[in-house]
Amino acid sequence: MAEETVKGWDTSTMAAMAASDIPDGSYVNLGIGIPELVASYVPEGRELVYHTENGLLGMGPSPAAGEEDHELINAGKKYVTAIPGASYFHHADSFAMIRGGHIDYCILGAFQVSHNGDIANWSTGEKDAIPAVGGAMDLVAGVKNIYVIMQHCTKTGEPKIVENCTYPLTGKNVVKRIYTNYAIIDVTEKGLYVNKLAPGVTFDFLQKNTGAGLHLK
Amino acid sequence: MAEETVKGWDTSTMAAMAASDIPDGSYVNLGIGIPELVASYVPEGRELVYHTENGLLGMGPSPAAGEEDHELINAGKKYVTAIPGASYFHHADSFAMIRGGHIDYCILGAFQVSHNGDIANWSTGEKDAIPAVGGAMDLVAGVKNIYVIMQHCTKTGEPKIVENCTYPLTGKNVVKRIYTNYAIIDVTEKGLYVNKLAPGVTFDFLQKNTGAGLHLK
Amino acid sequence: MINKIISSVEVAVRDIPSGATILVSGFGEAGSPVELLHALVDLGPTDLTIISNNTGSGQAGLAALIANHQVRKVICSFPKTSNSVVFPELYRSGKIELELVPQGTLAERIRCGGAGIPAFYTPASVGTPLEEGKETRIFEGRTYVLEYAIRADYALVKCRKADRYGNLVYNKTARNFGPVMCTAASTTIVQASEIVEAGNLDPESIVTPGIFVNRVVEVRNPLDESILIAENRSYPWQKKQ
Amino acid sequence: MINKIISSVEVAVRDIPSGATILVSGFGEAGSPVELLHALVDLGPTDLTIISNNTGSGQAGLAALIANHQVRKVICSFPKTSNSVVFPELYRSGKIELELVPQGTLAERIRCGGAGIPAFYTPASVGTPLEEGKETRIFEGRTYVLEYAIRADYALVKCRKADRYGNLVYNKTARNFGPVMCTAASTTIVQASEIVEAGNLDPESIVTPGIFVNRVVEVRNPLDESILIAENRSYPWQKKQ
């Protein structure tokens, strides 16, 4: 099928588009994986402040090789740095920031997102899996704007944007925008609206690869 | 009446007796008035750590004249000092110490204490009074041992230890011991037990000046 | 570049409208944002709800705002201090409303407001008049009162040092309600005795991370409420009496 | 004189009985009290309930305690990390119990345990499998879950510096759960990389006031979980593989 040749955007482009949508001065929490790339594509002249739920506001980039501090890590347990103006705090204070609506944007990966913004990103519900939720449920419940970055389909070609999530939910009605390799899709009260299509992606192609009804803006 | 000549202990002696009942290493919150005197009578060799609910653990004595710091005060709004090893914290953390049962002793004044340890010490319920509770209700609800120091009777000779408080309550079933100028009285599940009588005070005299039934140990 | 520094107290408070709910830091005469409050007196919004531990002392700062009839209601734990004269008079004449809250409950309600917790249970006030009308519930044999979070439109807070991100450190017992109040307002306005370069404050010792602060204004050598009281000063300033 | 300093990790943990509930600080490989945990392995109590964000990494520290079959149940938010091997195996074979709690809920439940708050409401987990069986309630149109405080018999915590009063400061993101855990245990045992004279720690910068701490033991140059994993070390120590 011709569809197999459609790649759409690469992950860097997806991250760059998400980065360009975050206003100057925002407080941002980035999930593990593709979301982490967002920090590399913030447009010049903008300053974002990164929060990591294990107790650091003002997270900086990865340290140079040999400069790693084993007690300075992010929520993904990777070595990070702290910017001048950073602060450390304990976990209850860190989640007060999250739950209290103080973080402006959280960019997450997901297994599935539904037509009404439900997100499943913590468990595939497999029988033998070790359930592990971390801070995901607090983040989707507390952060003002939840954006998802993910491949549009699974490796086996199944749509990840669905009518109703089949995987265990992380939160209900929380996702506001989805960045995939095929499109940027806004989750609105009236349904899923296509905000932008990747080069070579048609609306029909997108709809065929999406498990929920899409609308054009 | 002969009774009018009975003075019992002076406030210093009352404070000293209370001080001697507090074990070494205790965390202590002292109310305004006579309770503040307790800190002056701690037996040699014991170290108590004083908490003041406006955000200081390790409160020290009053500063020397001219050494006052307007931003270093106690809950009674008096100038204090901080010992080496003191720490400052915000109000929610301060009351976490109180509510969470971390303070060992709180010594308070009172208008009335009932036979079962109810205490009234924040309002005389007068029509024109400005109601002001401060931290009293949190203290009596949270501190492990609530001791009261007060004159045994009001200025007009009315008993302050009563069957049931007539003034608005600060807390129910919280007082464990009462130090008055006439006696030390323990509040137990079986009632009020006289622990010690002041010189010249008989049990009968004490009972006559008390609004609730007393027991001898 | 993030820069929350505002040029003056006047500019810092100028959008506060009549009817606003405002958290005001301070305990007794320590930690009250006197200059911000005076700017609010100058601005003149009315019908304000003030949440603060006390109701001000003397005739300046919060007391001046109340004296100027800008405050409709006060939520506090201790509305009288040895130096408070303004509030008692208005209260007795029925011209100001009072919601009395135990101090620890007040602090925790504000913390919860900032932490996204709508309600919590506390043992404080159980069996007292302040429990009346409130929902209670027994946990493990003990009775607790359900208390609701407090949030406000604005917080006015005083601190010692701040940077352009809004990171704050405080001074001794003037810290009191400041840190929790910063978290619980839509707009948090802070007066700092000194504004320092970002990176100057030790990241291990910052008490209020900048995420909780919207505006910072430097007020060097801030007025000291204790001295204002001792000198019997009234705001708007009059000749010393 | 108050002196909470204990001579060794062995002495510090020696009264921990089988069946105890224990809070263990740390997030990922930062902030875990590895030496206290190894002393607990040596001591050998069983049937323990561990409350910690993770379930340990590699074969040392918390993972060694679990591998040694001393743990009956774990309450945590993220029981698997890239380096966790011990817990998954025991869990799959039904040999260890798991209570999964969202991370922010876990932190707040522990804070409430220390702050005398028996229960609170949170929006986290509403509409998800982790809400199942829990009481919900609507506040201002939004649904929240009722969550209960967590308290424990012991807390094992790692910090950077301590003094004889038990005042603590931490290091960077190794702070994580330490401060709230210190508040929520009947007996809080802390290993500090350095014990300093009282008064040496800045009173404005102390993160855990000593009132929350019962025992402090100095462990200079504590083992680094990341290095233990990289070197594939197992406790009790075996030859390097």
Coordinates of C-alpha atoms in Angstrom, one line a residue, chain B residues 24-28 45-49 51 56-57 82-90 92-104, chain D residues 1-4 111 113-117 151 163-165 167 182-185 198-213:
Chain B
D24 CA 14.9 16.0 79.3
G25 CA 14.9 16.4 75.5
S26 CA 11.2 17.4 75.2
Y27 CA 9.8 19.7 72.6
V28 CA 7.7 22.3 74.3
G45 CA 21.2 19.3 83.1
R46 CA 18.0 19.1 81.1
E47 CA 17.6 20.5 77.7
L48 CA 14.2 21.4 76.4
V49 CA 13.6 22.7 72.8
H51 CA 8.6 25.7 69.6
L56 CA 10.7 28.8 65.1
L57 CA 12.0 25.7 66.8
A82 CA 17.2 31.6 68.6
I83 CA 19.6 29.1 70.0
P84 CA 22.4 27.5 68.0
G85 CA 20.6 24.6 66.3
A86 CA 17.4 26.5 65.8
S87 CA 15.4 26.4 62.6
Y88 CA 12.8 28.7 60.9
F89 CA 9.9 27.4 58.9
H90 CA 6.6 28.5 57.5
A92 CA 1.9 25.2 57.5
D93 CA 5.1 23.3 58.5
S94 CA 4.8 24.8 62.0
F95 CA 1.3 23.5 62.5
A96 CA 2.3 20.2 61.0
M97 CA 4.5 19.9 64.0
I98 CA 1.6 20.7 66.3
R99 CA -1.2 18.8 64.6
G100 CA 1.1 15.8 63.8
G101 CA 1.8 15.1 67.5
H102 CA 5.5 16.1 67.4
I103 CA 5.4 18.6 70.2
D104 CA 5.6 16.7 73.6
Chain D
M1 CA 21.9 17.6 76.5
I2 CA 20.0 16.4 73.5
N3 CA 22.2 14.1 71.4
K4 CA 20.5 12.0 68.8
R111 CA 3.0 14.4 54.5
G113 CA 0.6 11.2 58.2
G114 CA 3.2 13.6 59.7
A115 CA 0.9 16.6 59.8
G116 CA -2.0 15.0 61.8
I117 CA -4.3 15.1 58.8
R151 CA 2.3 6.6 59.0
D163 CA 23.6 17.9 63.9
R164 CA 23.0 16.5 67.3
Y165 CA 19.4 17.9 67.4
N167 CA 18.4 19.0 62.0
C182 CA 11.0 12.1 58.5
T183 CA 7.7 13.5 59.7
A184 CA 5.6 10.4 59.4
A185 CA 7.4 7.7 61.4
A198 CA 24.8 22.5 66.5
G199 CA 24.6 26.0 65.1
N200 CA 26.7 25.1 62.0
L201 CA 23.6 24.7 59.8
D202 CA 21.9 28.0 58.8
P203 CA 18.6 28.1 60.7
E204 CA 17.0 29.6 57.5
S205 CA 18.1 26.7 55.4
I206 CA 17.4 23.7 57.6
V207 CA 15.1 21.5 55.6
T208 CA 14.1 19.0 58.3
P209 CA 13.9 20.5 61.8
G210 CA 15.3 18.1 64.4
I211 CA 11.9 17.6 66.0
F212 CA 11.1 15.1 63.2
V213 CA 14.3 13.0 63.8

